[in-house]
Coordinates of N, CA and C in Angstrom, one line a residue:
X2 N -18.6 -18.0 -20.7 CA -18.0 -16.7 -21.0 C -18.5 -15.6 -20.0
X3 N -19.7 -15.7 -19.8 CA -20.1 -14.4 -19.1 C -19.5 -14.6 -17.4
X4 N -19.2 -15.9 -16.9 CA -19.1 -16.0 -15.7 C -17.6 -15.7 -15.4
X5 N -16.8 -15.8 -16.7 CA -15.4 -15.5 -17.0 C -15.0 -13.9 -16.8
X6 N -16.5 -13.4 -17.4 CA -16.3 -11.9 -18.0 C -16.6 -11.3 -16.1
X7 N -17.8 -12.1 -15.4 CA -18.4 -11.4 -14.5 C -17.4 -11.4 -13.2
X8 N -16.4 -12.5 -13.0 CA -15.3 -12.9 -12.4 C -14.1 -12.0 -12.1
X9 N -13.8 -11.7 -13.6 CA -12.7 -10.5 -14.0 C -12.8 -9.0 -14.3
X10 N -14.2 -8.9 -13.7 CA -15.0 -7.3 -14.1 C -14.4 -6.5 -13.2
X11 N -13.9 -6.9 -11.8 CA -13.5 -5.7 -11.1 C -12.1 -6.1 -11.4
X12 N -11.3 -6.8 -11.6 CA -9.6 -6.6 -12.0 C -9.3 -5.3 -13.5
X13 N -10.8 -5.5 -14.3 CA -10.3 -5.1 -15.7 C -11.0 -3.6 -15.2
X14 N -11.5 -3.2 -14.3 CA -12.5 -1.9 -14.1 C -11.0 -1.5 -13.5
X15 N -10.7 -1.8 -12.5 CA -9.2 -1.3 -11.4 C -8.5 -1.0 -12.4
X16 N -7.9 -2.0 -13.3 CA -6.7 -1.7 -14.2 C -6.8 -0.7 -15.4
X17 N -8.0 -0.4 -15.2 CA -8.5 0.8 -16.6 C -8.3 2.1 -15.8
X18 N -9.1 2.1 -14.2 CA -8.4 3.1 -13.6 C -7.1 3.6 -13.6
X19 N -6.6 2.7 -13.0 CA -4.5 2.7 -12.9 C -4.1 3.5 -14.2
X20 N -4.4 2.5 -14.9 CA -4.0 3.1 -16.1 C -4.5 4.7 -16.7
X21 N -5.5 5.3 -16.0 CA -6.0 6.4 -16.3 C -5.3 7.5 -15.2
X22 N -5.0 6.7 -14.3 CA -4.4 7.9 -13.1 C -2.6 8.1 -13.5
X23 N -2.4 6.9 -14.2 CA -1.1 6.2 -14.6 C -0.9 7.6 -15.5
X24 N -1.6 7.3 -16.6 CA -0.9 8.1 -17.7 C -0.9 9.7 -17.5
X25 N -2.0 10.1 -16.6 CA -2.3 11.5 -15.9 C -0.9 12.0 -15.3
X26 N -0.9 11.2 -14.5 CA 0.6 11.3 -13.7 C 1.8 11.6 -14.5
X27 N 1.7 10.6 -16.0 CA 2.7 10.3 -16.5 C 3.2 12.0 -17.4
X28 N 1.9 12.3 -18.0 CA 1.8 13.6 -18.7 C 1.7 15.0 -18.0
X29 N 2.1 15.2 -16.9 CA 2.5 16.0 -15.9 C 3.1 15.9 -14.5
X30 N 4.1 16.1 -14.8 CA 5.1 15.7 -13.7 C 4.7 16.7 -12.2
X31 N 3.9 17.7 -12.0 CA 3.7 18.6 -11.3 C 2.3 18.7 -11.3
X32 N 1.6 17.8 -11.7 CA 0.0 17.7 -11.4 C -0.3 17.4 -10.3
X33 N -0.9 17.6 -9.7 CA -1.9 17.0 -7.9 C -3.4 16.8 -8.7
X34 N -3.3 15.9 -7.5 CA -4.9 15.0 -7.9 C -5.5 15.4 -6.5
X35 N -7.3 15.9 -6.9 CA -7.8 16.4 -6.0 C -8.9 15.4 -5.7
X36 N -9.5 15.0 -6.4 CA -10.3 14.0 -6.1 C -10.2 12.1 -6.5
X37 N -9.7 11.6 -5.5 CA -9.3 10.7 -5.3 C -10.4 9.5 -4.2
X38 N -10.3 10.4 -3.1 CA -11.3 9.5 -1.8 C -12.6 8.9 -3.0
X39 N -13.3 8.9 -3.9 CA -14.8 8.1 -4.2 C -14.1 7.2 -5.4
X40 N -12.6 7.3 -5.6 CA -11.9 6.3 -6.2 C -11.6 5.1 -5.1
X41 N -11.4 5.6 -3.7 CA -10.4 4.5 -3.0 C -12.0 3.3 -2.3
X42 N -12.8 4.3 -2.7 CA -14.4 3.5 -1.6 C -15.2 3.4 -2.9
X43 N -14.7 3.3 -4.2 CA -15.2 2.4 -4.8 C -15.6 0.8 -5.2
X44 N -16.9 0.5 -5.5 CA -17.1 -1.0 -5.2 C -16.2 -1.8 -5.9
X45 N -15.7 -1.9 -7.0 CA -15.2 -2.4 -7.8 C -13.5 -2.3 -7.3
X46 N -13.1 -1.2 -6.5 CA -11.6 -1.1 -6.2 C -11.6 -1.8 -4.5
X47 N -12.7 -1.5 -3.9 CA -12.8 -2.5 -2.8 C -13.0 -4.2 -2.8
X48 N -13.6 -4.7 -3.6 CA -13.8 -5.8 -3.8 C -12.9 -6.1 -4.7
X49 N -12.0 -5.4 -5.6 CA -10.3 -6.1 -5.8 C -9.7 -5.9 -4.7
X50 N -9.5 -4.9 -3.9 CA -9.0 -5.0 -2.5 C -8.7 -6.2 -1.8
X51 N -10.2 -6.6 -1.4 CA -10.4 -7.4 -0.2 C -9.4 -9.1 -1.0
X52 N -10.3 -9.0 -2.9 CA -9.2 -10.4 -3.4 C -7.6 -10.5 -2.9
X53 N -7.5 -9.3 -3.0 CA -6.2 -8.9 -2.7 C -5.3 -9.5 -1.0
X54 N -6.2 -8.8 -0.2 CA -5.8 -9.1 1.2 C -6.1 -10.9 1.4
X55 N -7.3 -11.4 0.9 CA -7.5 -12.7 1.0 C -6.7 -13.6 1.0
X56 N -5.3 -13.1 -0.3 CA -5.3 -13.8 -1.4 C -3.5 -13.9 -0.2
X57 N -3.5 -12.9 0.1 CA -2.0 -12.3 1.2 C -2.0 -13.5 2.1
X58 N -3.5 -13.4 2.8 CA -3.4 -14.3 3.9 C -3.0 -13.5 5.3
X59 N -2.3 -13.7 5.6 CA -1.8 -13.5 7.0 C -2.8 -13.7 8.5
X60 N -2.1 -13.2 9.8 CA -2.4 -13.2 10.9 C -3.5 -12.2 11.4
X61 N -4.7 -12.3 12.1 CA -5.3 -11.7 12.5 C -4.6 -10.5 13.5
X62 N -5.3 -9.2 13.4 CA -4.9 -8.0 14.2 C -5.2 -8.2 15.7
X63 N -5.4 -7.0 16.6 CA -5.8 -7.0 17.5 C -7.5 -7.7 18.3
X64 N -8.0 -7.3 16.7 CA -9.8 -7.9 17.6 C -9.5 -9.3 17.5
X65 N -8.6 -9.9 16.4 CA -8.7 -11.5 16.5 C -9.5 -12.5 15.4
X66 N -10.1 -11.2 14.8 CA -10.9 -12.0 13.2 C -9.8 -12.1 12.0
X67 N -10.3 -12.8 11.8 CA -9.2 -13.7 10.7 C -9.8 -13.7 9.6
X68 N -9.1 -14.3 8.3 CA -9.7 -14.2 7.3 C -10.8 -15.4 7.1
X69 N -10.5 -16.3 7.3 CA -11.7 -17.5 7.0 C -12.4 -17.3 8.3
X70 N -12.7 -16.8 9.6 CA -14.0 -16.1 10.2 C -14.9 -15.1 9.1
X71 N -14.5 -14.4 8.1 CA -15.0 -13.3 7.7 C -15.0 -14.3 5.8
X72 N -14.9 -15.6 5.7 CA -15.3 -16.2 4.6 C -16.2 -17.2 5.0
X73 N -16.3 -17.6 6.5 CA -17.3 -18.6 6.8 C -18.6 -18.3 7.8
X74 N -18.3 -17.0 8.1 CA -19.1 -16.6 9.3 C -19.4 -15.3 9.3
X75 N -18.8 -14.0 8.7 CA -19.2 -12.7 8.4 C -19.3 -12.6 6.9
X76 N -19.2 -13.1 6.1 CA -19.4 -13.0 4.9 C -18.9 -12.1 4.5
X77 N -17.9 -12.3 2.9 CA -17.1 -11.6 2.5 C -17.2 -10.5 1.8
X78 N -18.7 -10.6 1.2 CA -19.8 -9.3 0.5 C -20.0 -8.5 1.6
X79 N -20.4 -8.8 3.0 CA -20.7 -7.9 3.5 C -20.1 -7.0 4.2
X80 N -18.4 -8.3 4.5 CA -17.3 -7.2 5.0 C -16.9 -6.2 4.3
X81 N -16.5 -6.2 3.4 CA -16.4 -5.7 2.2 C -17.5 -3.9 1.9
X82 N -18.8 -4.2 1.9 CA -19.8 -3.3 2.1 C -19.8 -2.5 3.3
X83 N -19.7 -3.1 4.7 CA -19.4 -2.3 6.1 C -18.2 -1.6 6.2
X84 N -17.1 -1.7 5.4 CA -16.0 -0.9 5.6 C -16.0 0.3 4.4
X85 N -16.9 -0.3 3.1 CA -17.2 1.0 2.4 C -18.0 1.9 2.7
X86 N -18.9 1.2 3.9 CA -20.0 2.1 4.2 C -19.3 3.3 5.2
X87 N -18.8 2.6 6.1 CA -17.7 3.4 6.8 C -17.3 4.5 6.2
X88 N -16.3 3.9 5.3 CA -15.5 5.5 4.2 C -16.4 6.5 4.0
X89 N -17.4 5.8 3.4 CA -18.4 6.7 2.5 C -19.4 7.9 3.9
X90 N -19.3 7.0 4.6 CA -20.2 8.1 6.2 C -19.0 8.8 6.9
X91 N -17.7 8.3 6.5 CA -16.6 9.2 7.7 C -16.2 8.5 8.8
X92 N -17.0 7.4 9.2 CA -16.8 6.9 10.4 C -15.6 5.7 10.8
X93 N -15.4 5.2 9.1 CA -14.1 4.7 9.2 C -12.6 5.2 10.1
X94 N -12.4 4.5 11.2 CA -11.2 4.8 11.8 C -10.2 3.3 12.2
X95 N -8.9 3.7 12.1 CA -7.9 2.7 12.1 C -7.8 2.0 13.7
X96 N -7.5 0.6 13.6 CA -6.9 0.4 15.2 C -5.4 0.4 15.4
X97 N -5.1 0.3 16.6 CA -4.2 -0.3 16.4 C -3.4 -1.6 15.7
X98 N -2.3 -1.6 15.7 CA -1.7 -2.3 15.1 C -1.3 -3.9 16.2
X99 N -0.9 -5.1 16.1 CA -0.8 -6.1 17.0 C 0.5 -6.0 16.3
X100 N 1.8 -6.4 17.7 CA 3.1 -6.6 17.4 C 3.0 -8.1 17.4
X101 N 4.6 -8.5 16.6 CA 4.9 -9.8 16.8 C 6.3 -9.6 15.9
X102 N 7.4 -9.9 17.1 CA 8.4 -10.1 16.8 C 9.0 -11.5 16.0
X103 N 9.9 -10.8 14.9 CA 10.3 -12.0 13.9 C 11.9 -12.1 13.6
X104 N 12.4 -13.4 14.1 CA 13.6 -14.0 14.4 C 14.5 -13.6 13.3
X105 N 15.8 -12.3 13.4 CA 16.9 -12.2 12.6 C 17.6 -13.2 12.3
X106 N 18.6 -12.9 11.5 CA 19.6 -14.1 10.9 C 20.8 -13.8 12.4
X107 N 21.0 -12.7 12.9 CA 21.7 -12.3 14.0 C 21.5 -12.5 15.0
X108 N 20.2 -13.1 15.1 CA 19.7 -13.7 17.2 C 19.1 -12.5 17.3
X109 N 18.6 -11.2 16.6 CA 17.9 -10.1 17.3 C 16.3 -10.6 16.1
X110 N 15.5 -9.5 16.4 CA 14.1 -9.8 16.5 C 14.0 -8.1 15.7
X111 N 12.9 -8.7 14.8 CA 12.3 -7.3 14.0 C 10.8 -6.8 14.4
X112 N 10.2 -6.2 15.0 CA 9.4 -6.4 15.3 C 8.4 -5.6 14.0
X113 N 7.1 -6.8 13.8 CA 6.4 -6.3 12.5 C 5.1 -6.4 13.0
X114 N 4.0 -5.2 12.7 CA 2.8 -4.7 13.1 C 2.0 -5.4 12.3
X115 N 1.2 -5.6 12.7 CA -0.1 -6.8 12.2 C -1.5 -6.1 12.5
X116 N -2.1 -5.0 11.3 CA -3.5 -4.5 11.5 C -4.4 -5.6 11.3
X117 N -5.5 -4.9 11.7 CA -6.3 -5.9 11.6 C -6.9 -5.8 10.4
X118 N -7.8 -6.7 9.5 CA -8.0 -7.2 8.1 C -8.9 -6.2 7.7
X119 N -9.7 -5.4 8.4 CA -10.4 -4.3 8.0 C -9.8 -3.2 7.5
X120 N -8.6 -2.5 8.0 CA -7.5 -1.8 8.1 C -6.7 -2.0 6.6
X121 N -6.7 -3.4 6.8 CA -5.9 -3.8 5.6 C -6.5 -4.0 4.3
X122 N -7.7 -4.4 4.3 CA -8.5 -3.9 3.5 C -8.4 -2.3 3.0
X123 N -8.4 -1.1 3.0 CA -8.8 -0.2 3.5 C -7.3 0.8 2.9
X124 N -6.0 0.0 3.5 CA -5.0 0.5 3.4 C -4.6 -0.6 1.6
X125 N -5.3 -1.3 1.2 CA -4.7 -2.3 0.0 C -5.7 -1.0 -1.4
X126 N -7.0 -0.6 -0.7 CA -7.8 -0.2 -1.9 C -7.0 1.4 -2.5
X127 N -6.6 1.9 -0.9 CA -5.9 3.2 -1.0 C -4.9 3.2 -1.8
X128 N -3.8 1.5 -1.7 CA -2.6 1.4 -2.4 C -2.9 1.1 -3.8
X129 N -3.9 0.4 -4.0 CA -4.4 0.6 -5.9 C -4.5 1.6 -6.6
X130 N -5.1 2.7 -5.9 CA -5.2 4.1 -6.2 C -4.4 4.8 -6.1
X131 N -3.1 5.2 -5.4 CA -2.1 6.2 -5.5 C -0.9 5.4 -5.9
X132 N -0.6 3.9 -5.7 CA 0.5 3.6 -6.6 C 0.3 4.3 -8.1
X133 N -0.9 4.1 -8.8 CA -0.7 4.3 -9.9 C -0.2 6.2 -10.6
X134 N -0.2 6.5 -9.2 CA 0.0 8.1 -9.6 C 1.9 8.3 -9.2
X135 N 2.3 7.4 -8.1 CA 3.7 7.4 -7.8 C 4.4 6.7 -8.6
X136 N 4.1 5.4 -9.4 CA 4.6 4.6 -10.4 C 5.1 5.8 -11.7
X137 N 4.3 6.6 -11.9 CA 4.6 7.3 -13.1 C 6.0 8.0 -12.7
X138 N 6.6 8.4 -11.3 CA 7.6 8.8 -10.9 C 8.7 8.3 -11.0
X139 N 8.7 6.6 -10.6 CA 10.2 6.4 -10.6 C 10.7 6.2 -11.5
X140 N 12.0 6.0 -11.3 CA 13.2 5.8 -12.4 C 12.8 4.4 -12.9
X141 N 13.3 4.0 -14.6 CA 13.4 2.6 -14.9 C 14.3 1.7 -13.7
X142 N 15.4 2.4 -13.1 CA 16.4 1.9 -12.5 C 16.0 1.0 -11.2
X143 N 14.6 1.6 -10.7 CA 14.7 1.0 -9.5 C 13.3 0.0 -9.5
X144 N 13.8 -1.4 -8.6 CA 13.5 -2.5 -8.7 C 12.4 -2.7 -7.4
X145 N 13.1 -2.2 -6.1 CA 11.8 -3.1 -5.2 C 10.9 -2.5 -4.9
X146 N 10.1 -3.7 -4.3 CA 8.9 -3.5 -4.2 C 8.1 -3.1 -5.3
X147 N 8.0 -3.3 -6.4 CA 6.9 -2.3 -7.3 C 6.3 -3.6 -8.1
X148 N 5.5 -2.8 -8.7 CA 4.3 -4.0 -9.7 C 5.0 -4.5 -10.5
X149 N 5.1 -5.9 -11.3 CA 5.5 -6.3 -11.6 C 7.2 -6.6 -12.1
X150 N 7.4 -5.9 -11.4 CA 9.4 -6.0 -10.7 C 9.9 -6.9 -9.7
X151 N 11.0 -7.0 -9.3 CA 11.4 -7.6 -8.2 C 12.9 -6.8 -8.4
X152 N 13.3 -7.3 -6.9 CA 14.8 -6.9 -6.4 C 15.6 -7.2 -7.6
X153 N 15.6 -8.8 -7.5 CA 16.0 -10.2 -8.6 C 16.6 -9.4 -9.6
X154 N 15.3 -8.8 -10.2 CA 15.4 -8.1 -12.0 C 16.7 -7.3 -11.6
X155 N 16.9 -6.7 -10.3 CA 18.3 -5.3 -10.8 C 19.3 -6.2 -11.0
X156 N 19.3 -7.0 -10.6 CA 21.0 -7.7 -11.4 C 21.2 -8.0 -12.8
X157 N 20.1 -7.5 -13.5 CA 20.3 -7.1 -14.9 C 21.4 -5.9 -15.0
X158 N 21.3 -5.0 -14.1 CA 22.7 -3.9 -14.1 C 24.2 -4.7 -14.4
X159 N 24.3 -6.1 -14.0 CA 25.8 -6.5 -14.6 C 26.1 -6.5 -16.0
X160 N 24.5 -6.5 -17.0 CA 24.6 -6.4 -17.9 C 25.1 -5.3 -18.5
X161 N 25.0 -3.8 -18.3 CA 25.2 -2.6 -18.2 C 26.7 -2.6 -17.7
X162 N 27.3 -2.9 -17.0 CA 28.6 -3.4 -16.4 C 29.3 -4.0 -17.3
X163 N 29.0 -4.8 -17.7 CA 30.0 -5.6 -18.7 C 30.3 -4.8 -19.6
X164 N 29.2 -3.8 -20.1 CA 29.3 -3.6 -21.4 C 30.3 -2.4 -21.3
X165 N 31.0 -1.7 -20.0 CA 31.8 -0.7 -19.5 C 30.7 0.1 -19.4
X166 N 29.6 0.6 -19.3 CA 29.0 2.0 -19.2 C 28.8 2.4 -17.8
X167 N 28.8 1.4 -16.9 CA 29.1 1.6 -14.6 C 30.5 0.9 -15.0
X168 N 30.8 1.3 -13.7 CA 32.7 1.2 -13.3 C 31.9 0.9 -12.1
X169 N 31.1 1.5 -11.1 CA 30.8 1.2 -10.0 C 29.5 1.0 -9.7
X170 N 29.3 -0.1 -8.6 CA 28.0 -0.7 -8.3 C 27.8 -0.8 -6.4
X171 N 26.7 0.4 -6.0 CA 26.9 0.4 -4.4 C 26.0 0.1 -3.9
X172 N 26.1 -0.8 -3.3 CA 24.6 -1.6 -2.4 C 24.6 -1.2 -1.0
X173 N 23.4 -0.4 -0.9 CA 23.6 0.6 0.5 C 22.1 0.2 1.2
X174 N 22.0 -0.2 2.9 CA 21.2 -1.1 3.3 C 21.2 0.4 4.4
X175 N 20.1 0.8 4.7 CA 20.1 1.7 6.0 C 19.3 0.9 7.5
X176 N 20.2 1.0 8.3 CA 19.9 0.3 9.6 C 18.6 0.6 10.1
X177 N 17.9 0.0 10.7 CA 17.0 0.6 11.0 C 15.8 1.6 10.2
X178 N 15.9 1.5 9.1 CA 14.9 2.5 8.7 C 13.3 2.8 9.0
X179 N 13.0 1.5 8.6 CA 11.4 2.0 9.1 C 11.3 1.9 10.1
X180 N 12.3 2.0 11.5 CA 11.8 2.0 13.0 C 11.7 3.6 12.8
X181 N 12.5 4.6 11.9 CA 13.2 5.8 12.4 C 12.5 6.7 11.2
X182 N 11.5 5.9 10.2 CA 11.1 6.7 9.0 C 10.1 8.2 9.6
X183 N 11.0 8.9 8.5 CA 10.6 11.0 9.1 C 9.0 10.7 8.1
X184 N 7.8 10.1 9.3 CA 6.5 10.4 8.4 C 6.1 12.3 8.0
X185 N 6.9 12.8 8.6 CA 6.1 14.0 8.3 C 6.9 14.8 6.5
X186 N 8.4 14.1 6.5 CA 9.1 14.7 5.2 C 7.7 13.8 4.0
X187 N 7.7 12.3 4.5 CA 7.0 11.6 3.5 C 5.6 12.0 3.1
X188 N 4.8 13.0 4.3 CA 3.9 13.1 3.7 C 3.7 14.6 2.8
X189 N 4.6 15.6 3.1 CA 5.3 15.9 2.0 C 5.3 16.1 1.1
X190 N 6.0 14.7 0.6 CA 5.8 13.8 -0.6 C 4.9 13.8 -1.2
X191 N 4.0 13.6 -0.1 CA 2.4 12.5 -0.9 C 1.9 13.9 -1.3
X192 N 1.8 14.9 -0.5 CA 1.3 16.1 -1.1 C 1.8 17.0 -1.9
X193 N 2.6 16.5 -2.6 CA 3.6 17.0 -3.6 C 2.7 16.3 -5.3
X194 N 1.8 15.3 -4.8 CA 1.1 14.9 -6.1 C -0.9 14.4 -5.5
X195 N -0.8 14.6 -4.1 CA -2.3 14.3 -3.3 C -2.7 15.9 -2.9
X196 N -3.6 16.6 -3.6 CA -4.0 17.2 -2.8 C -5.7 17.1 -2.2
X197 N -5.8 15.8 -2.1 CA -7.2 15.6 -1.7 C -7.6 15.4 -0.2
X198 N -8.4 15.8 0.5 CA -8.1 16.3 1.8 C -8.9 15.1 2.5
X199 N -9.6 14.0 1.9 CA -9.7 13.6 2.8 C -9.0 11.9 2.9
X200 N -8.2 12.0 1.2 CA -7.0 11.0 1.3 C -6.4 11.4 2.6
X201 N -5.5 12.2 2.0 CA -4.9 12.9 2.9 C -5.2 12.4 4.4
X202 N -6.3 12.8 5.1 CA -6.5 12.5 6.5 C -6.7 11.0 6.3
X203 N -7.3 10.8 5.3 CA -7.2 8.8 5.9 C -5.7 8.3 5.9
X204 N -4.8 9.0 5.2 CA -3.4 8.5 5.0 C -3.1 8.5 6.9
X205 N -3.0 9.8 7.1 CA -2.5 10.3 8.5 C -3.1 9.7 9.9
X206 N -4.7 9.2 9.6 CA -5.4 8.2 10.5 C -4.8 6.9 10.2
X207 N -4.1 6.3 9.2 CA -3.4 5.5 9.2 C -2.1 5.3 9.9
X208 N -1.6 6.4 9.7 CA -0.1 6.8 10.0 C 0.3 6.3 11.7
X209 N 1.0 5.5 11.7 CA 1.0 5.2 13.3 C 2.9 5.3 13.4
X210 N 3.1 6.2 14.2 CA 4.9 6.6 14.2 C 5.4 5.2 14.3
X211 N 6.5 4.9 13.8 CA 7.2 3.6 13.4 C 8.6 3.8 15.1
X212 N 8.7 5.1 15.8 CA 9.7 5.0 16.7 C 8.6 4.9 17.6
X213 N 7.7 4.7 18.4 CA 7.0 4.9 18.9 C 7.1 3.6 19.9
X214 N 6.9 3.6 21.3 CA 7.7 2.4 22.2 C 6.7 1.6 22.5
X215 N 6.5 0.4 22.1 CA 5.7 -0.6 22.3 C 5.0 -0.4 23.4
X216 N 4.0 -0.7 23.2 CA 2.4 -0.9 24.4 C 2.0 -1.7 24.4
X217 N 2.5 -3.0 25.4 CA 1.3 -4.1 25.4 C 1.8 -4.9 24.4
X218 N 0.9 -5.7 23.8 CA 1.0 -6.2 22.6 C 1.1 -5.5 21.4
X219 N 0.7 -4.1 21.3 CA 0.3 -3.2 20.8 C 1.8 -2.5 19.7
X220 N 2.0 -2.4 18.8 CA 3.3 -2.1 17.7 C 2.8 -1.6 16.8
X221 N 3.6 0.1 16.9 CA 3.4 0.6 15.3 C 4.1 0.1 14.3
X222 N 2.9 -0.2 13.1 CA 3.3 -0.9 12.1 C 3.6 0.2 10.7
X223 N 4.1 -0.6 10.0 CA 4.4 0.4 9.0 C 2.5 1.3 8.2
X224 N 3.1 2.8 7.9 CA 2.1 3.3 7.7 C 1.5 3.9 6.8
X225 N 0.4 3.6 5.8 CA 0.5 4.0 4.4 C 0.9 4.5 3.8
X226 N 1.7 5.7 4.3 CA 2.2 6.5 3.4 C 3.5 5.9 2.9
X227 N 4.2 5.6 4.0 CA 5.2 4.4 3.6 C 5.0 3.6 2.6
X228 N 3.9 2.7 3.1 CA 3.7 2.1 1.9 C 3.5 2.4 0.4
X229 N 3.0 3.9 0.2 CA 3.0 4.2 -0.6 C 4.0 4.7 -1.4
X230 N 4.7 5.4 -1.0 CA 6.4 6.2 -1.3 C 7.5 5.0 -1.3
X231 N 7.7 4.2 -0.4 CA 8.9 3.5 0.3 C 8.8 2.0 -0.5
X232 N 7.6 1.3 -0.2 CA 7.7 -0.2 0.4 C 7.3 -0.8 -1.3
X233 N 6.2 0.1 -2.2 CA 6.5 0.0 -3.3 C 5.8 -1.3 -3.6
X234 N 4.4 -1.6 -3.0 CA 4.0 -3.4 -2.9 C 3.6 -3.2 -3.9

């Protein structure tokens, strides 16, 4: 029991959070939250983080460490601790992003940014913490990307259809968007319910322009704030 309890201590600590920024959000629609940053570099929100990134997988960034380097060879406690230590001294700063082009259904290529796992780290603890204040915003109606939803679920709308209450149903795809996303309307946004200033600058140290013309191997990838407003993980 206790190894059960000691296992699930930081999922049930995160989700008491959420839920506390959740309902804040929920009971004032025109609230801003001022102190947030000693929520996002907390131990308990970092170390669900990093489960989180682990758990994703993916390709190493630009330096080339990978996840099972940093579970066999840097150790996962202490990555985990050197990027909070980071936050917590200021010294935390983002790299670049690694491009890598990925094959359309049309012969063209999308090209998608690959931070490195520190980054991503960093950018996953930030998304624990302000989804739960943007979640209280949207509509029941919309489906992607968000916690436990999918695209899938909106075709429950034919249900609503049958029953006559839509006559019309419009599925609208915008070309291009996150090559061309306006970061500066979005952040905007974020400060329409963030007023903490040094979220805030970690968001915009994040922020790498999505039109911005490839360097090298080097590609702006999408950028938290996005993620936070847009992509809806």
């Amino acid at each position: 029991m206790n190894a059960v309890k000691s296992a699930n201590y930081t999922k049930v600590k995160v989700q008491e959070l959420q839920s506390t920024l959740y309902l804040a959000a929920k009971a004032n629609a025109k609230r801003r939250f001022h102190v947030l940053y000693d929520k996002v570099s907390r131990s308990d929100v970092m170390t669900e983080a990093w489960k989180r990134v682990k758990a994703n997988r993916g390709s190493a960034g630009i330096d080339g460490m990978t996840i099972q380097h940093i579970i066999l060879e840097y150790g996962e406690e202490q990555f985990v601790t050197d990027a909070q230590q980071q936050l917590l001294e200021g010294t935390y700063r983002p790299k670049p992003v690694r491009r890598k082009d990925i094959p359309k259904g049309d012969g063209k290529t999308h090209p998608l940014g690959i931070p490195v796992i520190r980054d991503r780290l960093v950018q996953m603890a930030a998304k624990m913490v302000l989804e739960a204040i943007f979640e209280a915003d949207f509509k029941d109606c919309s489906f992607g990307s968000r916690p436990k939803r999918s695209a899938k679920q909106a075709t429950r709308i034919r249900d609503t259809v049958n029953y006559g209450r839509v006559y019309r149903v419009v599925d609208v795809d915008i070309t291009g968007y996150f090559n061309n996303i306006p970061h500066d309307k979005l952040l905007r946004l974020l400060e329409q319910r963030v007023s903490d200033r040094s979220v805030l600058k970690l968001i915009r140290n994040e922020s790498v322009g999505m039109s911005s013309k490839p360097r090298g191997d080097r590609w702006p990838g999408m950028s938290l704030e996005e993620t936070c407003l847009l992509s809806r993980w």
